[in-house]
Coordinates of C-alpha atoms and ligand atoms in Angstrom, one line a residue:
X1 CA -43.0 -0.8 7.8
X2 CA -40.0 -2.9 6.9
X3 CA -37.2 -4.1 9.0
X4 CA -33.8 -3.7 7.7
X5 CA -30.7 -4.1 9.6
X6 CA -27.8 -2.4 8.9
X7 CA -24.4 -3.9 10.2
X8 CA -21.3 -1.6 9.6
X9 CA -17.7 -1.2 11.6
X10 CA -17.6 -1.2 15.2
X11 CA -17.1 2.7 16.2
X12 CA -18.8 3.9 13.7
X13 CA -22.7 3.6 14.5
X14 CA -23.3 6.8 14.5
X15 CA -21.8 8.1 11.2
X16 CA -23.6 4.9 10.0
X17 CA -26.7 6.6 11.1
X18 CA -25.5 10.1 9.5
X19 CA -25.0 8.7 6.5
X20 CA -28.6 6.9 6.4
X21 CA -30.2 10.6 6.8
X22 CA -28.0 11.6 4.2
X23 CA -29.1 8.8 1.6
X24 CA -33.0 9.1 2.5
X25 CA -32.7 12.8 2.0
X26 CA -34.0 15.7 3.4
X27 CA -37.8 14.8 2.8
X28 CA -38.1 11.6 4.2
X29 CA -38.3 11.8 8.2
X30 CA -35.0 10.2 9.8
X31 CA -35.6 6.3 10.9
X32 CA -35.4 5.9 14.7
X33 CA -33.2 2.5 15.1
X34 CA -35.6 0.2 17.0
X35 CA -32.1 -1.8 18.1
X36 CA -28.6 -0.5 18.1
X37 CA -25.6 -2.2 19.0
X38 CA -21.8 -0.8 17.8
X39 CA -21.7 -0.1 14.2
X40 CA -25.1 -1.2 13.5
X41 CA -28.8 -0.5 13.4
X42 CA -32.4 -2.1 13.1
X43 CA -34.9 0.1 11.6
X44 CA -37.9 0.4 11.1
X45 CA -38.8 2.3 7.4
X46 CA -40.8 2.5 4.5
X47 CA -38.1 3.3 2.4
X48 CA -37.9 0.7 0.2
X49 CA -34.9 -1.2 1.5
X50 CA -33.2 -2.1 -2.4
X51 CA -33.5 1.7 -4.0
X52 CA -32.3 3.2 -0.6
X53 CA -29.2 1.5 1.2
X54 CA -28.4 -0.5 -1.1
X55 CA -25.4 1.4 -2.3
X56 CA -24.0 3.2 1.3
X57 CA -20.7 3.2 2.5
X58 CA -20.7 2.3 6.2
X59 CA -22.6 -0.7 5.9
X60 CA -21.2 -3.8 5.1
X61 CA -23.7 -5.5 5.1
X62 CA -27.6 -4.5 4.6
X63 CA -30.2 -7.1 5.5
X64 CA -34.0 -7.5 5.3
X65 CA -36.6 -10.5 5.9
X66 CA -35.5 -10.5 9.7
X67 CA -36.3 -13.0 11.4
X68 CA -35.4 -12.5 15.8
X69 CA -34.5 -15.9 17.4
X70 CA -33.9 -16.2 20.7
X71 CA -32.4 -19.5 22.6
X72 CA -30.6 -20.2 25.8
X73 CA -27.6 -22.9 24.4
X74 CA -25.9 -23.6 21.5
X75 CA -28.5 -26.3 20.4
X76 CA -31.5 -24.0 21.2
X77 CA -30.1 -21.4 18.9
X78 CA -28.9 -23.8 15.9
X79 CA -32.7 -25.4 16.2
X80 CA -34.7 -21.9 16.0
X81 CA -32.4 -20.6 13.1
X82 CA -33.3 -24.0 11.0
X83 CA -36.3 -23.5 11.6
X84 CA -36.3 -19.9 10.8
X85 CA -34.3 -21.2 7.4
X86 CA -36.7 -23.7 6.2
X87 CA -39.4 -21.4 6.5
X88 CA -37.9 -18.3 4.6
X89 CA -36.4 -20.9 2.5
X90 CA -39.9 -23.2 1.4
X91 CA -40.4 -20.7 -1.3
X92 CA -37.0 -19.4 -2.8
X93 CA -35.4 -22.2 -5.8
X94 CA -31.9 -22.7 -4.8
X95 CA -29.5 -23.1 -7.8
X96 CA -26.7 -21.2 -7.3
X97 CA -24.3 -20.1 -4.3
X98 CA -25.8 -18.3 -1.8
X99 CA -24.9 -16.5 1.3
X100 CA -24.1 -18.2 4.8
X101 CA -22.9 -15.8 7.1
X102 CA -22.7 -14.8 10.9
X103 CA -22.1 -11.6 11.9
X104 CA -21.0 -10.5 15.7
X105 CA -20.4 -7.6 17.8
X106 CA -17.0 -7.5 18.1
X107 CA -16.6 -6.2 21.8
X108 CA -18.7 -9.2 23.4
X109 CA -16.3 -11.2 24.7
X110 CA -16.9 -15.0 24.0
X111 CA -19.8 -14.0 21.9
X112 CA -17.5 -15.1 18.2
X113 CA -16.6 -18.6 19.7
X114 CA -20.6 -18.9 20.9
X115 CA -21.8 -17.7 16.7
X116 CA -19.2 -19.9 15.6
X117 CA -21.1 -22.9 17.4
X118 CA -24.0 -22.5 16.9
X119 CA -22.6 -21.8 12.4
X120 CA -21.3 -26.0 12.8
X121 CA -24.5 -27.1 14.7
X122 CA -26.7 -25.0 12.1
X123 CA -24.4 -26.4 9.2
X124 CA -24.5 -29.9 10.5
X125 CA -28.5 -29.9 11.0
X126 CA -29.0 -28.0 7.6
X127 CA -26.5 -30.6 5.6
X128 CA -29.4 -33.7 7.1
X129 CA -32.4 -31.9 6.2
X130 CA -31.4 -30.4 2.7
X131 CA -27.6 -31.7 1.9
X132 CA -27.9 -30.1 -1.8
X133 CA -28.7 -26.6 -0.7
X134 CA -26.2 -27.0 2.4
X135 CA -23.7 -27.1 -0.3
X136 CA -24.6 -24.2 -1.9
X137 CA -23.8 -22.2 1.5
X138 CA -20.8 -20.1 1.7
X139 CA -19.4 -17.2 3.1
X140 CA -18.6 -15.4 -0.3
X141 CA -16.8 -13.3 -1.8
X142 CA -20.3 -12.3 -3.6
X143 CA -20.4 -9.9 -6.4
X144 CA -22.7 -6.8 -5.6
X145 CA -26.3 -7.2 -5.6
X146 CA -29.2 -8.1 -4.0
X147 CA -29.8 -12.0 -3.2
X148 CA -31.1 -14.4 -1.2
X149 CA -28.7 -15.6 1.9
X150 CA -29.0 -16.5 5.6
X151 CA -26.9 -13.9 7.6
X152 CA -26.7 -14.4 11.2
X153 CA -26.1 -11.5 13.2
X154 CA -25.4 -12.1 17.0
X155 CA -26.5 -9.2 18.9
X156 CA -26.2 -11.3 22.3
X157 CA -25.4 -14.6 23.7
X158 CA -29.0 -15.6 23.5
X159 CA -30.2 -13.2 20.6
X160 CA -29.9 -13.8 16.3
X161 CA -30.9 -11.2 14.1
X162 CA -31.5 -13.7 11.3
X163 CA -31.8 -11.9 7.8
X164 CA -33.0 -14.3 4.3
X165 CA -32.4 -10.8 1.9
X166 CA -29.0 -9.8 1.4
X167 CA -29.5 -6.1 -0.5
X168 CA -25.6 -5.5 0.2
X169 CA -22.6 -7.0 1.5
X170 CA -19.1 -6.5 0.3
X171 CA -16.6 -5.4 2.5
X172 CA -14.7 -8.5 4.7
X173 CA -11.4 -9.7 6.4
X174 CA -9.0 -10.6 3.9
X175 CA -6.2 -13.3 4.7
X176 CA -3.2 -11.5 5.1
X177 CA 0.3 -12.0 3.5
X178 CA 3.4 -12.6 5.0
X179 CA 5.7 -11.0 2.4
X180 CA 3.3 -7.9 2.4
X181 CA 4.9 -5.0 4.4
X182 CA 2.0 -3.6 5.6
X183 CA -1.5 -4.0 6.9
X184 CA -2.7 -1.5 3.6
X185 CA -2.3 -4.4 1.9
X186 CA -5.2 -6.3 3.2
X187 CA -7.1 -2.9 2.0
X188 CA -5.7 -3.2 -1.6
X189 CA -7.1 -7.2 -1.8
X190 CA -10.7 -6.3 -0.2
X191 CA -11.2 -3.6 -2.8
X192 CA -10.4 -6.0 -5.4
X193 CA -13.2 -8.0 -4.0
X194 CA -15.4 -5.4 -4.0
X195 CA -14.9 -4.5 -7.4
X196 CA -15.3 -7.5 -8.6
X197 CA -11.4 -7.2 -10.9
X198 CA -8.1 -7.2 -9.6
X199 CA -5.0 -6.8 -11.4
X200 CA -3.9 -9.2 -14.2
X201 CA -0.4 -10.3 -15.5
X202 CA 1.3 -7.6 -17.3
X203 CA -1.1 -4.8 -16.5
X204 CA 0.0 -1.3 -15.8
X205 CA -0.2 0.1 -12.5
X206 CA 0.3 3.7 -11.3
X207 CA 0.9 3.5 -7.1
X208 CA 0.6 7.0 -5.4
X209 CA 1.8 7.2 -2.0
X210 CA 2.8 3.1 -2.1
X211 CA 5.5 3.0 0.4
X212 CA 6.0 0.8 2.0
X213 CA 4.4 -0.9 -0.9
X214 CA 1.8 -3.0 0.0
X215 CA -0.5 -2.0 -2.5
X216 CA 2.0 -2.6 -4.6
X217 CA 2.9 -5.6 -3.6
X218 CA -0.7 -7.1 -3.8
X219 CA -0.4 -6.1 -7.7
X220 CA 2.9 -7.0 -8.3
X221 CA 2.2 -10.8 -6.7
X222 CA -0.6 -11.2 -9.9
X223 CA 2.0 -10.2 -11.9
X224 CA 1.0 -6.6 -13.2
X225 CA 3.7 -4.3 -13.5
X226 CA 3.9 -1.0 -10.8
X227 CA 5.2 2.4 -10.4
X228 CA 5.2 2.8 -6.8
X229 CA 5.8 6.8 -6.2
X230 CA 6.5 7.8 -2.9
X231 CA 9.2 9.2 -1.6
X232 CA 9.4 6.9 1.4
X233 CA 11.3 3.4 1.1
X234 CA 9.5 0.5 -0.2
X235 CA 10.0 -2.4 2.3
X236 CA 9.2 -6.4 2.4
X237 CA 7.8 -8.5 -0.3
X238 CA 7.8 -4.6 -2.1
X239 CA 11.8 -3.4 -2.0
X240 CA 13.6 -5.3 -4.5
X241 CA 10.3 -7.2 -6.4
X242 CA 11.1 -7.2 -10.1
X243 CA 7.4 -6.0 -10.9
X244 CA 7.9 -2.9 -8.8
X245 CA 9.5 0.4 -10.1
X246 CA 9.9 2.8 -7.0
X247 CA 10.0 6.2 -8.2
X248 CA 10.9 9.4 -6.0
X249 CA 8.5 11.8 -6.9
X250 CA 5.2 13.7 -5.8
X251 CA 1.7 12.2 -6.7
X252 CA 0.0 14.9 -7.3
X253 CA 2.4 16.3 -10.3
X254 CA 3.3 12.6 -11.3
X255 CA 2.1 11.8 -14.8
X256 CA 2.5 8.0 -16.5
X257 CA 5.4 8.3 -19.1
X258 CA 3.0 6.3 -21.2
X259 CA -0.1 8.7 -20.6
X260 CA -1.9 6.3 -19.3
X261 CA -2.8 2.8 -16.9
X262 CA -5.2 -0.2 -16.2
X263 CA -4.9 0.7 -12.4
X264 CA -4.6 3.9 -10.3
X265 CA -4.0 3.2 -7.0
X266 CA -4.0 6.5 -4.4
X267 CA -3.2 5.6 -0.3
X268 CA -1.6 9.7 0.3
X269 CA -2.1 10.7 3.5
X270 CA -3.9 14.1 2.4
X271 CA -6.6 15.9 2.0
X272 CA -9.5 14.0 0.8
X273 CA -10.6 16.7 -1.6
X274 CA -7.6 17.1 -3.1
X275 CA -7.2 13.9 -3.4
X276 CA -10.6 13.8 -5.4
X277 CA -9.5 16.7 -7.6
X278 CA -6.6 14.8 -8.5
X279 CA -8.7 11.5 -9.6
X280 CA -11.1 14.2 -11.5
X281 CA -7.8 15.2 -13.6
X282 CA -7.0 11.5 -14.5
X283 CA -10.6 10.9 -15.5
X284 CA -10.5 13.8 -17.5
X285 CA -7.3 12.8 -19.1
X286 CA -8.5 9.5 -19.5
X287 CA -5.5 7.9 -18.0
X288 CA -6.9 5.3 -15.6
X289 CA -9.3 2.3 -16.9
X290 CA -9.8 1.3 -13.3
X291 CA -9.3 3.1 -9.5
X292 CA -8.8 2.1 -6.2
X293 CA -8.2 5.6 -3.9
X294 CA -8.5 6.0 -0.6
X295 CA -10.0 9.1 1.2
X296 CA -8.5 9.9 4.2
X297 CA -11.1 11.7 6.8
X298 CA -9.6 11.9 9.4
X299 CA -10.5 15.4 11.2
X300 CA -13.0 16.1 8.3
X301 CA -16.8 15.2 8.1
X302 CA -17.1 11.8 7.0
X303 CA -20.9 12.6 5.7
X304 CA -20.0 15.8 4.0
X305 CA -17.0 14.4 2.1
X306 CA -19.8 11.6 1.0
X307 CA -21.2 14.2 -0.5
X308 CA -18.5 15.4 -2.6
X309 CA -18.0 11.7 -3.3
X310 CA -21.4 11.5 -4.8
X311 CA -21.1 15.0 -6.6
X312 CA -18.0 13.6 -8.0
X313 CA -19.7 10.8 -9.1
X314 CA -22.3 12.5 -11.0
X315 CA -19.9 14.6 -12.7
X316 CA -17.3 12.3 -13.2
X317 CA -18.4 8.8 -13.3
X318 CA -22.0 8.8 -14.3
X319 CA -20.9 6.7 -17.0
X320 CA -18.9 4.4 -15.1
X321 CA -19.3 0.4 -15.6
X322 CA -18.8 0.4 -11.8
X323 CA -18.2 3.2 -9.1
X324 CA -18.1 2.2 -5.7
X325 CA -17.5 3.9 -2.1
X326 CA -17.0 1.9 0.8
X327 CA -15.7 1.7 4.2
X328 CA -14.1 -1.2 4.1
X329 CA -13.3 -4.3 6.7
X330 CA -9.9 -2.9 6.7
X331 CA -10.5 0.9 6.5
X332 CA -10.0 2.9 9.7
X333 CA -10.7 7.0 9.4
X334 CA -11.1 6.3 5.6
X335 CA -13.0 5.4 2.8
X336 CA -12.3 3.8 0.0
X337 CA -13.7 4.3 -3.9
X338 CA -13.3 1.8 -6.3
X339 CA -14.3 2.2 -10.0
X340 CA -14.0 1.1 -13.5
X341 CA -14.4 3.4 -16.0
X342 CA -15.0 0.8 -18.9
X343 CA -12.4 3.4 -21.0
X344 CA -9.3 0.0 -21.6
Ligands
LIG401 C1 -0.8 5.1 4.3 S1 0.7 5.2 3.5 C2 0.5 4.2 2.1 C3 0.5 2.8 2.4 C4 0.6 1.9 1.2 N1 -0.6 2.0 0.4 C5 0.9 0.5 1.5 O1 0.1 -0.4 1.1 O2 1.9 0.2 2.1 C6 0.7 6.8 2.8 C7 1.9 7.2 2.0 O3 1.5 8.4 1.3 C8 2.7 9.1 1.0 N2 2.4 10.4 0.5 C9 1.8 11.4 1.2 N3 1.7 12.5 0.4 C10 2.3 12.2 -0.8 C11 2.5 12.9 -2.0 N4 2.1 14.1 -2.2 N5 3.1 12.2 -3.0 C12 3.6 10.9 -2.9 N6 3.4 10.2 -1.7 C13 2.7 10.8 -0.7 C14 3.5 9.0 2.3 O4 4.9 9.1 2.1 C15 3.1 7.6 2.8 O5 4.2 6.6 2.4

């Protein structure tokens, strides 16, 4: 038996826990969580942590080699997670980046200032004892895969979930924009992040349902040029940017004059299958080298429309360089696939 914490969106605890049935499959007896708290979950499992979660959705992050420290003060706390560092630390080499996290429960009050304490007085303390891997400490981004990291997770006041293997962990807050007219936005940049690509000057890119364009906008600011269809207005840093093309039209019957894009972007507020469908048809007709579409559930099953997700993906994108769905930092009812094809 293994611990592994899983650490998703607050509110969503238990569709994190459907959607751990759902990966394990029907033959392997559902993990009871040995700690809960909002939007995540210890368990206890002999799955093997890498094969199994290392590719879910709620998560954002997915941890193993936990370590439980417990103190009364900020200096209490900072001294038992060294500690718990140098030991998981004596035997990994440290050459490259690696990552430095702490992870709270938003609803505790105070409980984010208290993590953020203890982060300086670990940081100072680590930077006496072992300056060059100090360095190498950072919050990420960090392309997907499994590595080694120290994540924090604050379960209490007094309490550190303390993990040294990061399987997974993608999804963050992203800085927002001023010019950007709305918080989608800050969806379009995380999924750039999670992809690990993001648009580049002078690359095409087909919008559907942009408006008020920040999706769009978040393109257009690298420089790639948009077709924002919606029917709405386009507002902000979007309405009158000389990258942006706002066309009135429908996205599902909207076709690229030029047959085809670097980027499809999908936001519609509709049905999530239908919105899948659709991406099938542009797959088929090869007209997207990259996708970033959101899935809207709303009223619907979040677990069952995973599973079309992944049917999709075996149909569709078994052939994909990268195929990702995630609920990101900045997802609400909604999921969000990201994908490159490898077809330029
Ligand atoms: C959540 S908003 C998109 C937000 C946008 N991504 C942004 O960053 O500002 C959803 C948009 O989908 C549009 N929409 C819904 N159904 C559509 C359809 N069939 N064709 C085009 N746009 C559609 C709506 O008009 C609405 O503006």
């Amino acid at each position: 038996m293994k611990p592994v914490l899983l650490w998703g969106q607050s509110g969503y605890g238990e569709a994190l826990l459907e959607e751990i049935r759902f990966r394990l499959g029907d033959e392997t007896p559902a993990p009871v969580p040995s700690a809960s708290g909002p939007g995540w979950h210890l368990l206890e499992t002999t799955a093997e942590a890498g094969r199994v979660f290392a590719d879910m959705a709620f998560p954002h992050w997915v941890l193993t080699e936990i370590r439980e420290v417990t103190g009364s003060g900020v200096n209490q706390l900072a001294a038992g997670l060294l500690d718990g560092f140098l030991e998981a630390f004596q035997e990994i080499r440290v050459e490259e980046p690696w990552p430095l996290e702490i992870l709270c429960a938003a609803e505790e009050e105070g409980l984010a200032r208290r993590a953020a304490s203890v982060r300086t007085e670990l940081a100072a303390r680590l930077k006496k004892r072992l300056s060059r891997v100090a360095k190498l400490g950072r919050p990420g981004p960090f392309p997907p895969g499994a590595r080694p990291g120290w994540v924090m997770a604050f379960t209490g006041f007094d309490r550190v979930l303390a993990a040294s293997r990061v399987i997974s962990g993608g999804q963050r807050r992203m800085a927002d924009d001023a010019a950007a007219p709305s918080r989608s936005y800050l969806k379009a940049e995380e999924a750039y992040h999670v992809l690990g690509d993001e648009p580049a000057p002078g690359q095409r890119v087909i919008d559907l349902g942009a408006a008020p364009g920040g999706w769009s906008y978040s393109a257009a600011k690298r420089g790639a040029l948009v077709s924002a269809v919606d029917n709405g207005p386009l507002k902000g840093g979007a309405a009158a940017h000389p990258n942006i093309t706002h066309l009135k039209a429908d996205g599902f019957s909207f076709v690229p004059e030029s047959g085809r894009c670097d980027w499809l972007f999908c936001d519609m507020v509709e049905d999530p299958y239908r919105v899948l469908r659709l991406l099938a048809d542009w797959v088929a007709e090869r007209r997207g080298a990259r996708f970033v579409v959101n899935l809207k559930f709303g009223r619907a099953d979040p677990v069952e429309l995973l599973r079309e997700v992944e049917r999709f993906r075996a149909r569709e994108a078994a052939d994909w360089e990268r195929f990702y769905v995630r609920h990101l930092f900045h997802d609400r009812e909604e999921f969000t696939l990201v994908g490159s094809s490898g077809v330029s």
